[in-house]
Amino acid sequence: MTFDTFGAGMRRRTVPRSRPRRVSVVAVPSTTETPVSNTAPRLLLLSAAVALAVSACARDAAPAADTAPAAAATKAYTLDESKLPPFNQFRAGDLDATRNACTDFAGYANAKFLAANPIPGDRVSWGAFEMLGERSSAVQQQLAEQAAADANAAGVGKLVGDFWATGMDEAKVNAQGIEPLQDELAAIDALADSAGIVAWLQQTAAKGQGFLIGIGAMPDFKDSTMNIAATGQGGLGLPDTTYYTDDRHAAIRDEYVKHVARVLELSGVAADAAAAQARDVMAFETRLAKVSKSRAEFSRNVELYYNPMSVADADALTPAFSWTKFFESQGIAQPKTFSVSVPDYFKEVDKMLSDVPVEQWKSYLRFHVVDGASPYLSDAFAQQNYAFYGKVLSGQQEIKPRWKRVLDSINGNVGEAMGQLYVQVAFPPESKAKMETLIGNLSDALKIRIEHLEWMSPETKAKALEKWATFEPRVGYPDKWRDWSGLSSGRDSYLDNVQAANAFNYKWDISKIGQPVDKSEWGMTPQTVNASYNPLANQLTFPAAILQPPFFDPNATDELNYGGIGAVIGHEMTHGYDDQGAKFGPGGNMEDWWTKADADGFAARTGKLVAQFDDYKTADGRNLNGSHTLGENIADLGGLATAYDAMKKATEGTPDPMTDGLTRDQRFFLNWATVWRRNFTPEELSKRLVTDEHALAEFRAIGAPSNLPAFAAAFDCKPGDAMVRDGERQVVIW
């Protein structure tokens, strides 16, 4: 599960991992539109305190009280903007005059742009988010190069510089080959029984590697001010449980077995033995998949994440795996209770410790150790990693250039360190000031909408307004930067730097268990192109990197900003009231604050939205899953409606400028559509239909506007037009 997000940033980490990690996510289930990395099995956790999509995060000391970008480092970093790629901005010339906005709004707004902007070879999708991501990466590349060249670098500058220098030293990485993993592989080869496997799982978890069973911190759903220990399912290398069972994924399964065999061969296993072991790995994971929950199940049932039990009860659940000893091995004081999500998963792992042959366990562990480290090893490993996870699973035609892969590693391991450098050069103060004004206007508009809801009782409405009053927006970058003291990095080994960060981050995370939640922590880095909502803290987060066109421009006209970032702000606020966010009260605790009649009315209205998206079909005739994407669709509808109200209020009494022959209202909706310009490879589109809690971009462009009378009025649409949902078909929620 993750914290709720707007679009294509990094809710779940897309960075290749050096080890299988648990995914720590925050708040209500919802994903970005970025594919989830599948380079290693992960334990699914909820780390809502910090909204970190990192799993093995740990803290050795309290964060430093740096309060401004200037505190990032002693070196003065610079930016050559002439080297940055262009923005993706709405232009009237992009409109396709051969199409009708009332019947094909997505095509009218975006078809010309998409036809002229194919997906780059190292990408699996291309549009507004990706173009801003490229710009963010180009900024970071300049910063990393400067940090690596600074012989006197210290603090975050040294961390970024060491990661960059070792990652970019291709000759040294290639010369090392598999050697950096030899000790770990020898330890696996020496395993002789289930007791040894349990000890190995404990030891690797303590290094932040979290195979199959691990632990992390998350806020207690019943007392969101305090962190508790939590664990959840993992262990799978494919994107979802359905990939192991559904016939439509049979070809992917065959390719995965080939990939496993090839990775084992690269690690030194003979070809015949590697092929046999690969089949054993698939059988191992298929068994786990059958007792695990799918992405769709998790996305609409936040209760699955929270299952408190005593350590004694957990020991009884898994007699072959002692949780008492596991907590001791991690240096964690034994808690009174901790959350064990999906108990059937742990029962099955426990059975497998007894009835799966040790040699099969060793095949599984050897593969995932090597596979998880492949992005940081020699070219042969990195290319094989790309060949399956990039090309087969997502249709990516070229491996990312090395510099981008190294930046992925930096962001995945020391992302906030890079963020301190990023905001020095890429976030003007006027952006933050104008954003705060926009947030205030959206907040006022949402309050009015809640107050005027006809379908909600005064009792429930009072609670909704109480929650509205406690929203905490955060813009640009954290007020308090994370302290990286204690994390040592150097220029000897790329993988050593990654592994050191894994261990450091894990200790940072588990040190929070039993401690008050630190609400100053962010779940996204400033350089992330996305936004988020965390219901356990009622926080809205808008990183610096998304505060650029087409979302936001301090010099743009109101309708463009409100149709872009204004809708994003409204989207995140509405997440507080979507089908999962509505299960959390004003204080961030899971509670039932609805009257029965209002809850039933809400379900009826959201059911109509499910039906709307169930009816949408892809070009090849596949239906969307309206239930899986419900939370994001609710947020889109409420967010866009609220943004329109706020825009009308902000421009009240001013003449319509009629820019390029387009009205203010038309440009508002057209910039919303511009945000959802996106091409996908066929493979990536297929994967997202199964794994992504967001609807495909083209349907987000049309789904919310089609329910708003203001859209029909803006484009003079008539009843019966595809973009006019009226009468019983119209969905009105918030």
Coordinates of N, CA, C and O in Angstrom, one line a residue, residues 98-242:
T98 N -9.7 18.6 -36.4 CA -10.5 17.5 -37.0 C -11.4 16.7 -36.0 O -12.2 15.9 -36.4
R99 N -11.1 17.0 -34.8 CA -11.8 16.2 -33.7 C -12.7 17.2 -32.9 O -12.5 18.4 -32.9
N100 N -13.7 16.6 -32.3 CA -14.7 17.4 -31.6 C -14.5 17.2 -30.1 O -14.4 16.1 -29.6
A101 N -14.3 18.3 -29.4 CA -14.1 18.3 -27.9 C -15.2 17.6 -27.2 O -14.9 17.0 -26.1
C102 N -16.4 17.6 -27.7 CA -17.5 17.0 -27.0 C -17.6 15.5 -27.2 O -18.4 14.9 -26.4
T103 N -17.0 15.0 -28.2 CA -17.1 13.6 -28.4 C -15.7 12.9 -28.2 O -15.7 11.6 -28.0
D104 N -14.6 13.6 -28.4 CA -13.3 13.0 -28.3 C -12.4 14.0 -27.7 O -11.4 14.5 -28.4
F105 N -12.6 14.4 -26.4 CA -11.8 15.5 -25.8 C -10.3 15.1 -25.7 O -9.5 16.0 -26.0
A106 N -10.0 13.9 -25.3 CA -8.6 13.5 -25.2 C -7.9 13.6 -26.5 O -6.8 14.1 -26.6
G107 N -8.5 13.2 -27.6 CA -7.9 13.3 -28.9 C -7.8 14.7 -29.4 O -6.8 15.1 -30.0
Y108 N -8.9 15.5 -29.2 CA -8.9 16.9 -29.5 C -7.7 17.6 -28.9 O -7.0 18.4 -29.5
A109 N -7.5 17.4 -27.6 CA -6.4 18.1 -26.9 C -5.0 17.5 -27.1 O -4.1 18.3 -27.1
N110 N -4.9 16.2 -27.3 CA -3.6 15.6 -27.2 C -3.1 14.8 -28.4 O -2.0 14.4 -28.5
A111 N -4.0 14.4 -29.3 CA -3.6 13.5 -30.3 C -2.5 14.0 -31.2 O -1.6 13.2 -31.5
K112 N -2.5 15.2 -31.6 CA -1.4 15.8 -32.4 C -0.1 15.7 -31.6 O 1.0 15.3 -32.2
F113 N -0.1 16.1 -30.4 CA 1.1 16.1 -29.6 C 1.7 14.6 -29.5 O 2.9 14.4 -29.7
L114 N 0.8 13.7 -29.2 CA 1.2 12.3 -29.0 C 1.8 11.7 -30.3 O 2.7 10.9 -30.2
A115 N 1.2 12.0 -31.4 CA 1.7 11.5 -32.7 C 3.0 12.1 -33.0 O 3.8 11.4 -33.6
A116 N 3.3 13.3 -32.6 CA 4.6 13.9 -32.9 C 5.6 13.7 -31.8 O 6.8 14.1 -32.0
N117 N 5.3 13.0 -30.7 CA 6.2 12.8 -29.6 C 6.2 11.3 -29.2 O 5.7 10.9 -28.2
P118 N 6.9 10.4 -30.0 CA 6.9 9.0 -29.7 C 7.7 8.7 -28.4 O 8.5 9.6 -27.9
I119 N 7.5 7.6 -27.9 CA 8.2 7.2 -26.6 C 9.7 7.0 -26.9 O 10.1 6.2 -27.8
P120 N 10.5 7.7 -26.2 CA 12.0 7.4 -26.3 C 12.3 6.0 -26.0 O 11.6 5.3 -25.3
G121 N 13.4 5.5 -26.6 CA 13.8 4.1 -26.5 C 14.0 3.7 -25.1 O 13.8 2.5 -24.7
D122 N 14.5 4.6 -24.2 CA 14.8 4.1 -22.8 C 13.6 4.4 -21.9 O 13.7 4.3 -20.6
R123 N 12.4 4.7 -22.4 CA 11.2 4.9 -21.7 C 10.1 3.9 -22.0 O 10.1 3.3 -23.1
V124 N 9.1 3.7 -21.1 CA 8.0 2.8 -21.4 C 6.7 3.6 -21.5 O 5.7 3.1 -21.9
S125 N 6.8 4.9 -21.3 CA 5.7 5.8 -21.4 C 6.3 7.2 -21.7 O 7.4 7.5 -21.3
W126 N 5.5 8.1 -22.2 CA 6.0 9.5 -22.5 C 4.8 10.5 -22.5 O 3.8 10.3 -23.1
G127 N 5.0 11.5 -21.7 CA 4.0 12.6 -21.6 C 4.5 13.6 -20.6 O 5.7 13.8 -20.4
A128 N 3.5 14.3 -20.1 CA 3.9 15.5 -19.2 C 4.7 15.1 -18.0 O 5.7 15.8 -17.7
F129 N 4.4 14.0 -17.3 CA 5.2 13.6 -16.2 C 6.6 13.2 -16.6 O 7.6 13.6 -15.9
E130 N 6.7 12.4 -17.6 CA 8.0 12.0 -18.1 C 8.9 13.1 -18.5 O 10.1 13.1 -18.3
M131 N 8.3 14.1 -19.2 CA 9.1 15.2 -19.7 C 9.6 16.1 -18.5 O 10.8 16.5 -18.5
L132 N 8.8 16.2 -17.5 CA 9.3 16.9 -16.3 C 10.3 16.0 -15.6 O 11.3 16.5 -15.0
G133 N 10.1 14.7 -15.6 CA 11.1 13.8 -15.0 C 12.5 13.9 -15.7 O 13.5 13.9 -15.0
E134 N 12.5 14.0 -17.0 CA 13.7 14.2 -17.8 C 14.4 15.5 -17.4 O 15.6 15.6 -17.2
R135 N 13.6 16.6 -17.2 CA 14.2 17.8 -16.8 C 14.8 17.8 -15.4 O 15.9 18.3 -15.1
S136 N 14.0 17.1 -14.5 CA 14.6 16.9 -13.1 C 15.9 16.1 -13.2 O 16.8 16.4 -12.5
S137 N 15.9 15.1 -14.0 CA 17.1 14.3 -14.1 C 18.3 15.1 -14.7 O 19.5 14.9 -14.2
A138 N 18.0 15.9 -15.6 CA 19.1 16.8 -16.2 C 19.6 17.7 -15.2 O 20.8 18.0 -15.2
V139 N 18.8 18.3 -14.3 CA 19.2 19.1 -13.2 C 20.1 18.3 -12.3 O 21.2 18.7 -11.9
Q140 N 19.7 17.1 -11.9 CA 20.4 16.3 -11.0 C 21.7 15.9 -11.5 O 22.7 15.7 -10.8
Q141 N 21.8 15.6 -12.8 CA 23.0 15.2 -13.5 C 24.1 16.3 -13.3 O 25.2 16.0 -12.9
Q142 N 23.7 17.6 -13.5 CA 24.7 18.6 -13.3 C 25.1 18.7 -11.8 O 26.3 18.9 -11.5
L143 N 24.2 18.5 -10.9 CA 24.5 18.6 -9.5 C 25.5 17.5 -9.1 O 26.4 17.6 -8.4
A144 N 25.2 16.2 -9.6 CA 26.0 15.1 -9.2 C 27.4 15.2 -9.8 O 28.4 14.9 -9.1
E145 N 27.5 15.7 -11.0 CA 28.8 15.9 -11.6 C 29.6 16.9 -10.7 O 30.8 16.8 -10.5
Q146 N 29.0 18.0 -10.3 CA 29.7 19.0 -9.5 C 30.1 18.4 -8.1 O 31.2 18.7 -7.6
A147 N 29.2 17.6 -7.5 CA 29.5 17.0 -6.2 C 30.7 16.1 -6.4 O 31.6 16.0 -5.5
A148 N 30.7 15.3 -7.4 CA 31.8 14.3 -7.6 C 33.1 15.0 -7.8 O 34.1 14.4 -7.5
A149 N 33.1 16.1 -8.5 CA 34.3 16.8 -8.8 C 34.9 17.6 -7.6 O 36.0 18.2 -7.7
D150 N 34.1 17.7 -6.5 CA 34.5 18.6 -5.4 C 35.4 17.7 -4.4 O 34.9 16.9 -3.7
A151 N 36.7 17.9 -4.4 CA 37.6 17.2 -3.6 C 37.3 17.4 -2.1 O 37.7 16.6 -1.3
N152 N 36.7 18.5 -1.8 CA 36.4 18.8 -0.4 C 35.0 18.6 0.0 O 34.5 19.2 1.1
A153 N 34.3 17.9 -0.7 CA 32.8 17.7 -0.5 C 32.6 17.0 0.9 O 33.4 16.2 1.3
A154 N 31.6 17.5 1.6 CA 31.2 16.9 2.9 C 29.7 16.7 2.9 O 29.0 17.3 2.1
G155 N 29.2 16.0 3.9 CA 27.8 15.9 4.1 C 27.1 15.3 2.9 O 27.5 14.4 2.3
V156 N 26.0 16.0 2.6 CA 25.1 15.4 1.4 C 25.9 15.5 0.1 O 25.7 14.7 -0.8
G157 N 26.7 16.5 0.0 CA 27.5 16.6 -1.3 C 28.4 15.5 -1.5 O 28.6 14.9 -2.6
K158 N 29.1 15.0 -0.4 CA 29.9 13.8 -0.5 C 29.1 12.6 -0.8 O 29.6 11.8 -1.6
L159 N 28.0 12.4 -0.2 CA 27.2 11.2 -0.4 C 26.8 11.2 -1.9 O 27.0 10.1 -2.6
V160 N 26.3 12.3 -2.4 CA 25.9 12.3 -3.8 C 27.1 12.1 -4.7 O 27.1 11.3 -5.7
G161 N 28.2 12.8 -4.4 CA 29.4 12.6 -5.2 C 30.0 11.2 -5.2 O 30.4 10.7 -6.3
D162 N 30.0 10.6 -4.1 CA 30.5 9.2 -4.0 C 29.7 8.2 -4.8 O 30.2 7.3 -5.5
F163 N 28.4 8.3 -4.7 CA 27.5 7.5 -5.4 C 27.7 7.7 -6.9 O 27.7 6.7 -7.7
W164 N 27.8 8.9 -7.3 CA 27.9 9.2 -8.7 C 29.3 8.7 -9.3 O 29.3 8.1 -10.3
A165 N 30.3 9.0 -8.6 CA 31.7 8.6 -9.0 C 31.8 7.1 -9.2 O 32.3 6.6 -10.2
T166 N 31.3 6.4 -8.2 CA 31.5 4.9 -8.2 C 30.5 4.3 -9.2 O 30.8 3.3 -9.9
G167 N 29.3 4.9 -9.3 CA 28.3 4.4 -10.3 C 28.7 4.6 -11.7 O 28.5 3.8 -12.6
M168 N 29.4 5.7 -12.0 CA 29.8 6.1 -13.3 C 31.1 5.4 -13.7 O 31.5 5.5 -14.9
D169 N 31.8 4.8 -12.8 CA 33.1 4.2 -13.1 C 32.8 2.8 -13.7 O 33.0 1.7 -13.0
E170 N 32.4 2.8 -14.9 CA 32.0 1.5 -15.6 C 33.1 0.5 -15.7 O 32.9 -0.7 -15.5
A171 N 34.3 1.0 -15.9 CA 35.4 0.1 -16.0 C 35.6 -0.7 -14.8 O 35.8 -2.0 -14.8
K172 N 35.6 0.0 -13.6 CA 35.8 -0.7 -12.3 C 34.7 -1.7 -12.0 O 34.9 -2.8 -11.6
V173 N 33.5 -1.3 -12.3 CA 32.3 -2.1 -12.0 C 32.4 -3.4 -12.9 O 32.2 -4.5 -12.4
N174 N 32.8 -3.2 -14.1 CA 32.9 -4.4 -15.0 C 34.0 -5.3 -14.6 O 33.9 -6.5 -14.7
A175 N 35.1 -4.7 -14.2 CA 36.2 -5.5 -13.7 C 35.9 -6.4 -12.5 O 36.4 -7.5 -12.3
Q176 N 35.1 -5.9 -11.7 CA 34.7 -6.6 -10.4 C 33.8 -7.8 -10.7 O 33.8 -8.7 -9.9
G177 N 33.0 -7.7 -11.7 CA 32.1 -8.8 -12.1 C 31.2 -9.2 -10.9 O 30.5 -8.4 -10.3
I178 N 31.1 -10.5 -10.6 CA 30.3 -11.1 -9.5 C 31.0 -11.0 -8.2 O 30.4 -11.3 -7.1
E179 N 32.3 -10.6 -8.2 CA 33.1 -10.7 -7.0 C 32.5 -10.0 -5.8 O 32.6 -10.5 -4.7
P180 N 31.8 -8.8 -5.9 CA 31.3 -8.2 -4.7 C 30.3 -9.0 -4.0 O 30.0 -8.7 -2.8
L181 N 29.7 -10.0 -4.6 CA 28.7 -10.9 -4.0 C 29.2 -12.2 -3.5 O 28.4 -13.0 -3.0
Q182 N 30.5 -12.5 -3.7 CA 30.9 -13.9 -3.5 C 30.7 -14.3 -2.0 O 30.3 -15.4 -1.8
D183 N 30.9 -13.4 -1.1 CA 30.8 -13.8 0.3 C 29.3 -14.2 0.6 O 29.0 -15.1 1.3
E184 N 28.4 -13.4 0.0 CA 27.0 -13.6 0.3 C 26.5 -14.9 -0.4 O 25.7 -15.7 0.2
L185 N 27.0 -15.2 -1.6 CA 26.7 -16.4 -2.3 C 27.3 -17.6 -1.6 O 26.6 -18.7 -1.5
A186 N 28.5 -17.5 -1.0 CA 29.1 -18.6 -0.2 C 28.2 -18.9 1.0 O 28.1 -20.1 1.4
A187 N 27.7 -17.9 1.6 CA 26.8 -18.1 2.8 C 25.6 -18.9 2.4 O 25.1 -19.7 3.2
I188 N 25.0 -18.6 1.3 CA 23.8 -19.3 0.8 C 24.2 -20.7 0.5 O 23.5 -21.7 0.8
D189 N 25.3 -20.9 -0.2 CA 25.8 -22.3 -0.5 C 26.0 -23.1 0.7 O 25.8 -24.4 0.7
A190 N 26.3 -22.5 1.8 CA 26.6 -23.3 3.1 C 25.4 -23.6 3.8 O 25.5 -24.4 4.8
L191 N 24.2 -23.1 3.4 CA 23.0 -23.4 4.2 C 22.7 -24.9 4.1 O 22.8 -25.5 3.0
A192 N 22.4 -25.5 5.3 CA 22.2 -27.0 5.3 C 20.8 -27.4 5.8 O 20.4 -28.6 5.6
D193 N 20.1 -26.5 6.5 CA 18.8 -26.9 7.0 C 17.9 -25.7 7.3 O 18.4 -24.5 7.0
S194 N 16.7 -25.9 7.7 CA 15.8 -24.8 7.9 C 16.2 -23.8 9.0 O 16.0 -22.6 8.9
A195 N 16.9 -24.3 10.0 CA 17.4 -23.5 11.0 C 18.4 -22.5 10.5 O 18.5 -21.3 10.8
G196 N 19.3 -23.0 9.6 CA 20.2 -22.1 8.9 C 19.6 -21.1 8.0 O 20.0 -19.9 8.0
I197 N 18.5 -21.5 7.4 CA 17.8 -20.5 6.5 C 17.2 -19.4 7.4 O 17.2 -18.2 7.0
V198 N 16.6 -19.8 8.5 CA 16.0 -18.8 9.4 C 17.0 -17.8 9.9 O 16.9 -16.6 9.9
A199 N 18.2 -18.4 10.3 CA 19.3 -17.5 10.7 C 19.7 -16.6 9.6 O 20.0 -15.4 9.9
W200 N 19.8 -17.1 8.4 CA 20.2 -16.2 7.3 C 19.2 -15.1 7.0 O 19.6 -14.0 6.8
L201 N 17.9 -15.5 7.1 CA 16.9 -14.4 6.9 C 17.0 -13.3 8.0 O 16.8 -12.2 7.7
Q202 N 17.3 -13.7 9.2 CA 17.5 -12.8 10.3 C 18.7 -11.9 10.0 O 18.6 -10.6 10.1
Q203 N 19.8 -12.5 9.6 CA 21.0 -11.7 9.4 C 20.9 -10.8 8.3 O 21.4 -9.6 8.3
T204 N 20.3 -11.2 7.2 CA 20.2 -10.3 6.0 C 19.2 -9.2 6.3 O 19.3 -8.1 5.8
A205 N 18.1 -9.5 7.0 CA 17.1 -8.5 7.4 C 17.8 -7.4 8.2 O 17.6 -6.2 8.0
A206 N 18.7 -7.7 9.1 CA 19.5 -6.7 9.9 C 20.3 -5.8 9.0 O 20.8 -4.8 9.5
K207 N 20.6 -6.2 7.8 CA 21.4 -5.4 6.9 C 20.5 -4.6 6.0 O 21.0 -3.9 5.0
G208 N 19.2 -4.7 6.2 CA 18.3 -3.9 5.4 C 17.9 -4.6 4.1 O 17.5 -3.9 3.1
Q209 N 18.0 -5.9 4.0 CA 17.8 -6.7 2.8 C 16.4 -7.3 2.8 O 15.9 -7.6 1.7
G210 N 15.8 -7.6 3.9 CA 14.4 -8.0 4.0 C 13.9 -9.0 3.1 O 12.9 -8.8 2.4
F211 N 14.5 -10.2 3.0 CA 14.0 -11.3 2.1 C 12.8 -12.0 2.8 O 12.9 -12.4 4.0
L212 N 11.7 -12.0 2.2 CA 10.5 -12.8 2.6 C 9.9 -12.4 3.9 O 8.7 -12.2 4.0
I213 N 10.7 -12.2 5.0 CA 10.2 -11.7 6.3 C 11.0 -10.6 6.8 O 12.3 -10.7 6.8
G214 N 10.4 -9.5 7.1 CA 11.1 -8.3 7.6 C 10.2 -7.5 8.4 O 9.0 -7.8 8.7
I215 N 10.7 -6.3 8.8 CA 9.9 -5.5 9.8 C 10.2 -4.0 9.4 O 11.3 -3.7 8.8
G216 N 9.3 -3.2 9.7 CA 9.5 -1.7 9.5 C 8.6 -1.0 10.5 O 7.8 -1.6 11.2
A217 N 8.6 0.3 10.4 CA 7.8 1.2 11.3 C 6.7 1.8 10.5 O 6.8 2.1 9.3
M218 N 5.5 1.9 11.1 CA 4.4 2.5 10.6 C 3.5 3.1 11.7 O 3.5 2.6 12.8
P219 N 2.8 4.2 11.4 CA 1.9 4.7 12.4 C 0.8 3.7 12.8 O 0.3 3.0 11.9
D220 N 0.4 3.6 14.0 CA -0.7 2.8 14.5 C -2.0 3.4 13.9 O -2.3 4.5 14.1
F221 N -2.7 2.6 13.2 CA -4.0 3.1 12.6 C -5.0 3.6 13.7 O -5.8 4.4 13.4
K222 N -4.8 3.0 14.9 CA -5.8 3.5 16.0 C -5.2 4.6 16.8 O -5.9 5.2 17.6
D223 N -3.9 4.9 16.7 CA -3.2 6.0 17.3 C -2.1 6.5 16.4 O -1.0 6.1 16.6
S224 N -2.5 7.3 15.4 CA -1.6 7.7 14.4 C -0.4 8.6 14.8 O 0.4 9.0 14.0
T225 N -0.4 8.9 16.1 CA 0.7 9.8 16.6 C 1.9 8.9 17.0 O 3.0 9.4 17.2
M226 N 1.7 7.6 17.0 CA 2.8 6.7 17.5 C 3.1 5.6 16.4 O 2.2 5.1 15.7
N227 N 4.4 5.3 16.3 CA 4.8 4.3 15.4 C 4.8 2.9 16.0 O 5.2 2.8 17.2
I228 N 4.4 1.9 15.2 CA 4.4 0.6 15.7 C 5.3 -0.2 14.7 O 5.6 0.2 13.6
A229 N 5.6 -1.5 15.0 CA 6.3 -2.4 14.1 C 5.2 -3.0 13.2 O 4.1 -3.2 13.6
A230 N 5.6 -3.3 12.0 CA 4.7 -3.9 11.0 C 5.4 -4.7 10.0 O 6.6 -4.5 9.7
T231 N 4.7 -5.7 9.5 CA 5.3 -6.6 8.5 C 4.2 -7.0 7.5 O 3.0 -6.7 7.8
G232 N 4.6 -7.5 6.4 CA 3.6 -7.8 5.4 C 4.1 -8.7 4.3 O 5.3 -9.1 4.4
Q233 N 3.3 -9.1 3.4 CA 3.7 -10.1 2.4 C 4.8 -9.6 1.4 O 5.0 -8.4 1.3
G234 N 5.4 -10.5 0.7 CA 6.5 -10.2 -0.2 C 6.9 -11.4 -1.0 O 6.1 -12.3 -1.2
G235 N 8.2 -11.4 -1.4 CA 8.7 -12.6 -1.9 C 8.5 -12.9 -3.4 O 9.0 -13.9 -4.0
L236 N 7.8 -12.0 -4.1 CA 7.5 -12.3 -5.5 C 8.3 -11.4 -6.4 O 8.5 -10.2 -6.2
G237 N 8.8 -12.0 -7.5 CA 9.6 -11.2 -8.5 C 8.7 -10.6 -9.6 O 9.2 -9.7 -10.3
L238 N 7.5 -11.1 -9.8 CA 6.7 -10.6 -10.9 C 5.7 -9.5 -10.3 O 5.6 -9.4 -9.1
P239 N 5.1 -8.7 -11.1 CA 4.5 -7.5 -10.6 C 3.3 -7.7 -9.7 O 2.9 -6.8 -8.9
D240 N 2.6 -8.8 -9.8 CA 1.3 -9.0 -9.1 C 1.1 -10.5 -9.0 O 1.6 -11.3 -9.8
T241 N 0.2 -10.9 -8.0 CA -0.1 -12.3 -7.8 C -0.7 -12.9 -9.1 O -0.5 -14.0 -9.4
T242 N -1.5 -12.0 -9.8 CA -2.2 -12.5 -11.0 C -1.2 -13.0 -12.1 O -1.6 -13.8 -13.0

